[in-house]
CSV table of C-alpha atoms (C1' of nucleotides) in Angstrom, one decimal:
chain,number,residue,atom,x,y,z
A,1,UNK,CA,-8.2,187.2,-141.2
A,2,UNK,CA,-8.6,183.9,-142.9
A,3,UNK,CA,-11.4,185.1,-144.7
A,4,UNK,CA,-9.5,187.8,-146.0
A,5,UNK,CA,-6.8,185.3,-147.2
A,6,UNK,CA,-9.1,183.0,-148.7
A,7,UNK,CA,-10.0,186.0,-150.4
A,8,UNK,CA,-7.0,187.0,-152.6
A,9,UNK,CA,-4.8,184.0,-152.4
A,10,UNK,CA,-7.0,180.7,-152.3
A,11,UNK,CA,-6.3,179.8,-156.0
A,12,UNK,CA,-2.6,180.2,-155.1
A,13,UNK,CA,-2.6,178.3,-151.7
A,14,UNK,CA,-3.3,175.4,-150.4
A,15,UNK,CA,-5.7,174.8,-147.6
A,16,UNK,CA,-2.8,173.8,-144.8
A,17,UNK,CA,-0.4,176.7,-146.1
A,18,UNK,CA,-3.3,179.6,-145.8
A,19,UNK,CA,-3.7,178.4,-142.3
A,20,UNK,CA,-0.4,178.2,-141.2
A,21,UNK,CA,-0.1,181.8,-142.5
A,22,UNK,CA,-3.0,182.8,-140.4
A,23,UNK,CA,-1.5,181.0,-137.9
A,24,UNK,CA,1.8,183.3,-137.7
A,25,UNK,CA,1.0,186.2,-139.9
A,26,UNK,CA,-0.7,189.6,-138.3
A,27,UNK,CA,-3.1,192.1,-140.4
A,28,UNK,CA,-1.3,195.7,-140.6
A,29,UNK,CA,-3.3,198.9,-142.5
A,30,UNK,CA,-1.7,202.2,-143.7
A,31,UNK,CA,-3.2,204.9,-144.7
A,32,UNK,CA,-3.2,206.6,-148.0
A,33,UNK,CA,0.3,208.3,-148.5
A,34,UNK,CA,1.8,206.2,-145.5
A,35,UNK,CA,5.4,204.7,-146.4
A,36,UNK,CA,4.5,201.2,-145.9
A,37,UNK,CA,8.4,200.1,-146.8
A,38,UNK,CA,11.5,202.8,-146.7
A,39,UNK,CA,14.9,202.4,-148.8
A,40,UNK,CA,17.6,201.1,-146.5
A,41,UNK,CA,15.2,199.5,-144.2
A,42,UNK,CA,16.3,196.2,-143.0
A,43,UNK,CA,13.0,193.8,-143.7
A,44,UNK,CA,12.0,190.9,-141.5
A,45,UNK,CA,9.0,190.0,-142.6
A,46,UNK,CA,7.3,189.6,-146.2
A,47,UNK,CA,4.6,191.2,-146.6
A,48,UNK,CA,1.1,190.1,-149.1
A,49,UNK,CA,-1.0,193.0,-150.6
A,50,UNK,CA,-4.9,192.2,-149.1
A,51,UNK,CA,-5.9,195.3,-150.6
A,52,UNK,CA,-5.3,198.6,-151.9
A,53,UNK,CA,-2.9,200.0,-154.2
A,54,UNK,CA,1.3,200.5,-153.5
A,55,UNK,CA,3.2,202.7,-155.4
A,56,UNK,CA,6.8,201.7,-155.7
A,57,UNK,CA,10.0,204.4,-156.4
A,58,UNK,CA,13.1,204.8,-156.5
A,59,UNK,CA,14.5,208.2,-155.1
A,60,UNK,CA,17.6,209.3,-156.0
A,61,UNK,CA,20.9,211.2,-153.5
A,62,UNK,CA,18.6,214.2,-153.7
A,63,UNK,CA,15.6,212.6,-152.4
A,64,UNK,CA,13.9,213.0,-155.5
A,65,UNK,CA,11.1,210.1,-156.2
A,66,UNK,CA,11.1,208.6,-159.6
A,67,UNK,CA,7.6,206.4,-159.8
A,68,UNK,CA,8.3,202.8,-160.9
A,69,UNK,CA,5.5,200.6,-160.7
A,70,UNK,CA,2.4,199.6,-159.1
A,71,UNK,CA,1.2,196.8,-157.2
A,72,UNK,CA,-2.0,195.6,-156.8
A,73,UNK,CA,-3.7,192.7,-154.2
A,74,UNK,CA,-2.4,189.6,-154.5
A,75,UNK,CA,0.8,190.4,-155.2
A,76,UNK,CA,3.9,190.7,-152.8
A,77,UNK,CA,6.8,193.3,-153.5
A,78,UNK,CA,10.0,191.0,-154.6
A,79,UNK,CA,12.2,193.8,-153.3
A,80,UNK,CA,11.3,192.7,-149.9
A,81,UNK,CA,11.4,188.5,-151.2
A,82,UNK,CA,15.0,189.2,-151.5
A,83,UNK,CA,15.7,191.2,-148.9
A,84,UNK,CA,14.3,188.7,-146.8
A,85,UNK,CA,16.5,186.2,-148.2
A,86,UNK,CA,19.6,187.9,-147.2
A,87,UNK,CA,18.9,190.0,-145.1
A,88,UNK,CA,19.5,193.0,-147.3
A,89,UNK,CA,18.0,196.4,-146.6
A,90,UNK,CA,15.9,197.3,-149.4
A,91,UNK,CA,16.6,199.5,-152.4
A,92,UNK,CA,12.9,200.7,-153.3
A,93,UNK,CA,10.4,202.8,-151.4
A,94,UNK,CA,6.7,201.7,-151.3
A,95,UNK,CA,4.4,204.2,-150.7
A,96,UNK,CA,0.5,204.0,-150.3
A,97,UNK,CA,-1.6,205.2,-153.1
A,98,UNK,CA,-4.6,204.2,-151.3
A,99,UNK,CA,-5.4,203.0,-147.8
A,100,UNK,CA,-4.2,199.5,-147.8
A,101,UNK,CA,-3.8,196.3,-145.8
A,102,UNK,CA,-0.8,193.5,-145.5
A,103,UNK,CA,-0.5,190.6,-144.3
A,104,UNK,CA,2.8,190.4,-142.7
A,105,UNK,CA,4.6,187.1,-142.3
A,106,UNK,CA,7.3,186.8,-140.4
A,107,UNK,CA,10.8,186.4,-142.4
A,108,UNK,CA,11.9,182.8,-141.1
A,109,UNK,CA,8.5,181.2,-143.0
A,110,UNK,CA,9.9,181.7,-145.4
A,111,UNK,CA,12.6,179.3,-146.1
A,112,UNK,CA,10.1,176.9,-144.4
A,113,UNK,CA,7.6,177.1,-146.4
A,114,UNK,CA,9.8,177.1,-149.8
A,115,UNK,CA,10.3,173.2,-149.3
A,116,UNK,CA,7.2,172.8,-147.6
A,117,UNK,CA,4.6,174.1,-150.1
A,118,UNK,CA,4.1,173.8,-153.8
A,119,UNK,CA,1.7,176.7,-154.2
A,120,UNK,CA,4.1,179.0,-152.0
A,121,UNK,CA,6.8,178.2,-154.0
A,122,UNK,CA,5.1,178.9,-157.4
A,123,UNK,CA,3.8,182.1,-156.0
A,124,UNK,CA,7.3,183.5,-155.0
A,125,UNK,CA,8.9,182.3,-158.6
A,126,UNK,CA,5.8,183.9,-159.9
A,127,UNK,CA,6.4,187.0,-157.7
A,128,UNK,CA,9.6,187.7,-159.1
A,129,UNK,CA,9.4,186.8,-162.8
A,130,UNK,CA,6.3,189.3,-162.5
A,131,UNK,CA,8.4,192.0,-160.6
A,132,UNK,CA,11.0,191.1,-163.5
A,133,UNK,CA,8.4,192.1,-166.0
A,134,UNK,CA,7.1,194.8,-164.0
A,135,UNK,CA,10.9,196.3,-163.6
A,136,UNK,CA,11.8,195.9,-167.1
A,137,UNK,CA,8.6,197.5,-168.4
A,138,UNK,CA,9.2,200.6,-166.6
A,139,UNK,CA,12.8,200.7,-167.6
A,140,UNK,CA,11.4,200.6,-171.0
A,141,UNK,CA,9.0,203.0,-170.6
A,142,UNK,CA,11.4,205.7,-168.7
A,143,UNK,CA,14.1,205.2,-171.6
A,144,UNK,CA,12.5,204.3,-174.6
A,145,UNK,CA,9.2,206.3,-174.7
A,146,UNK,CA,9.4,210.4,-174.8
A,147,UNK,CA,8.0,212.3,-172.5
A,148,UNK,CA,4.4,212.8,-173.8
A,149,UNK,CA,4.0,209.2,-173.8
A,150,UNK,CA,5.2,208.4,-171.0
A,151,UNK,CA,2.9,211.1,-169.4
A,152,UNK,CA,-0.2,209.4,-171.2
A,153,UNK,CA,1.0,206.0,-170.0
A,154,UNK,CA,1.0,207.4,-166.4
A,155,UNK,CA,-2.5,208.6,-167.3
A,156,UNK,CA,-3.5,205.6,-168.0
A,157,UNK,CA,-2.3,203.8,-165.2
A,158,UNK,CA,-3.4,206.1,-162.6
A,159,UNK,CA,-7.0,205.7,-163.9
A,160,UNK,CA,-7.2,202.0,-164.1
A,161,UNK,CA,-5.6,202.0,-160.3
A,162,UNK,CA,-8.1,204.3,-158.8
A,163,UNK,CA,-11.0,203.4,-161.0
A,164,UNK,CA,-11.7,206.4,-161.8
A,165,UNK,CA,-11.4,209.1,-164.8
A,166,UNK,CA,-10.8,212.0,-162.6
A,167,UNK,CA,-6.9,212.4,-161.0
A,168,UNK,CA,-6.5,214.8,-157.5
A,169,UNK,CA,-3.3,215.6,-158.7
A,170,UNK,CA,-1.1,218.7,-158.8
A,171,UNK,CA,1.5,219.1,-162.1
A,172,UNK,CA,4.1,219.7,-160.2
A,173,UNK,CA,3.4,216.1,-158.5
A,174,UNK,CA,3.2,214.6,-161.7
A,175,UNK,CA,6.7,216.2,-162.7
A,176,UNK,CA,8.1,214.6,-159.9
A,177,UNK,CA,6.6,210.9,-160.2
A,178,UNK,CA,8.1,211.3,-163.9
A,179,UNK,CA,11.1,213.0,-162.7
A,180,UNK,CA,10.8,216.0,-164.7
A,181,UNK,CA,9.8,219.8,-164.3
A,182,UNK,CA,6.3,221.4,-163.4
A,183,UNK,CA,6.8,223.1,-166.9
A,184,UNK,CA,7.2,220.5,-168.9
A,185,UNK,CA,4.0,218.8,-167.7
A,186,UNK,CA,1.9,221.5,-168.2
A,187,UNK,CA,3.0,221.6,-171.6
A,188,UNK,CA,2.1,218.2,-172.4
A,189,UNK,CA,-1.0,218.4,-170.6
A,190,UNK,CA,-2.3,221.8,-172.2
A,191,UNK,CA,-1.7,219.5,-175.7
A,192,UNK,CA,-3.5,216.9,-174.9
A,193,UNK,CA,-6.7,219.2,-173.0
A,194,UNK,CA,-6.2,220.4,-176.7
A,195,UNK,CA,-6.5,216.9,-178.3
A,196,UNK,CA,-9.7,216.6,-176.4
A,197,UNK,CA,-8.2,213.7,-175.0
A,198,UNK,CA,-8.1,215.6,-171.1
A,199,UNK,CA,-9.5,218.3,-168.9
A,200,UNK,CA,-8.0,220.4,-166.4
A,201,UNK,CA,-8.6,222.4,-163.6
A,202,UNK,CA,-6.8,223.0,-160.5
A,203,UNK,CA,-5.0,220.2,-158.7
A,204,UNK,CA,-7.3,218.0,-161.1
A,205,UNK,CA,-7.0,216.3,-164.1
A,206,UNK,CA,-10.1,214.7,-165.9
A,207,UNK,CA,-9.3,211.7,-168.4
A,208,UNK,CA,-11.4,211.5,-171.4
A,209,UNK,CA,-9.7,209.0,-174.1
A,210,UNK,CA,-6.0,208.6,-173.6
B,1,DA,C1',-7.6,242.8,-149.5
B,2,DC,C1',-3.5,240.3,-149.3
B,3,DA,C1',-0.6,236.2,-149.4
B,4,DT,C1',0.1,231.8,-151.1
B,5,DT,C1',0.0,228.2,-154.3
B,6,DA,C1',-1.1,226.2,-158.9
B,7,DA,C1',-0.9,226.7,-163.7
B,8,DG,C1',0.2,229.1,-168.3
B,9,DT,C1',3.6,231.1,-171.6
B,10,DG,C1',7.6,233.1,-174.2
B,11,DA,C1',12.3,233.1,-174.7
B,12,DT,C1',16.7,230.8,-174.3
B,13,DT,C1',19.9,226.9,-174.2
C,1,DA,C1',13.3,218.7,-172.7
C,2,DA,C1',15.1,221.9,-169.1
C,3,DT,C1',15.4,226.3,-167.1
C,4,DC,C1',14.4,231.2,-166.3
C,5,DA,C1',11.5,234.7,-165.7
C,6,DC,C1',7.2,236.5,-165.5
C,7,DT,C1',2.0,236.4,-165.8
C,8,DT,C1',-2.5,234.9,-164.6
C,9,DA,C1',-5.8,232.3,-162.0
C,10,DA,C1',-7.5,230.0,-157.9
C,11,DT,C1',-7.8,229.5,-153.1
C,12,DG,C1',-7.0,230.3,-148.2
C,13,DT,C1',-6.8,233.7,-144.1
DNA sequence: ACATTAAGTGATT
DNA sequence: AATCACTTAATGT
């Protein structure tokens, strides 16, 4: 456990506060597709990304998922920062893209540690100016950027996460992550298989240059 | 062989 | 870009 810690969070940590977190914080792994954190769930404890991939959305009345952001180890979700804070039930879902492990730390450390520790201090200011960033860029993206770039951003994205050029995915899942139809998503992607830049086949899209 | 699900397409708004 | 209506292709039982 402290190993793992060292890990992904020794040039953010002092010595002291990475064992104090070993000390209180337990080791909790979810599956691929598992909802690691619901919208309206009441948080008591803050969790770190070890490893693995999260997928964070918003869902709208309908329970339709729009896909915000990703999050990647050694980061911490600042949804849950606040709602730790105040106690607020939290307004984002965070789903498992792959299998993944958190460290969970109970809520209380964290007013604690604020005073206590420089490097945990830095790393929740960092946290949320980088959730900032990370919020404001896919605002940007959803509003400003039409649909066929947004659908090569997403692409893009998906590859870099998994590491790999080839996507399991079905169009209509796409559609929903971009909160559009199955149609329109073929579409795009029939142009860009044309552009060379892509290559489908059933539930799987291969990326080439995007 | 049949049913189901995924993907492709023209036409309309 | 969304929706409808329909076709075609792939896959499961």
């Amino acid at each position: 456990m402290i190993t793992a810690l060292k890990n992904s969070y020794s040039y953010l940590f002092e010595t002291d506060l990475l064992e104090e977190i070993a000390k209180v914080a337990t080791l909790k792994t979810f599956e691929a597709d598992d909802i690691v954190i619901d919208i309206g769930v009441r948080l008591k404890f803050i969790p770190l990304l070890m490893s693995g991939v999260l997928k964070v959305m918003r869902e709208d009345k309908e329970g339709d998922d729009l896909f915000l952001y990703y999050l990647q180890k050694g980061e911490t979700c600042a949804m849950t920062l606040s709602c730790c804070m105040d106690e607020a039930k939290s307004k984002v879902r965070a789903v498992a893209e792959t299998p993944v492990s958190l460290c969970v730390i109970p809520k209380d450390k964290m007013g604690e540690w604020l005073g206590k520790y420089k490097g945990w201090q830095k790393f929740i200011l960092q946290s949320y100016q980088n959730k900032l960033q990370k919020f404001i860029e896919a605002v940007d993206t959803i509003a400003f950027l039409n649909m066929d770039k947004r659908l090569s951003k997403y692409l893009k994205d998906k590859v870099a996460i998994n590491g790999s050029p080839q996507i399991l995915i079905t169009h209509q899942e796409v559609a929903n992550d971009l909160y559009t139809s199955r149609v329109v998503v073929s579409r795009l992607l029939k142009s860009l298989e044309k552009e060379g830049k892509i290559k489908l086949s059933r539930n799987q899209i291969e990326v080439i240059n995007c």
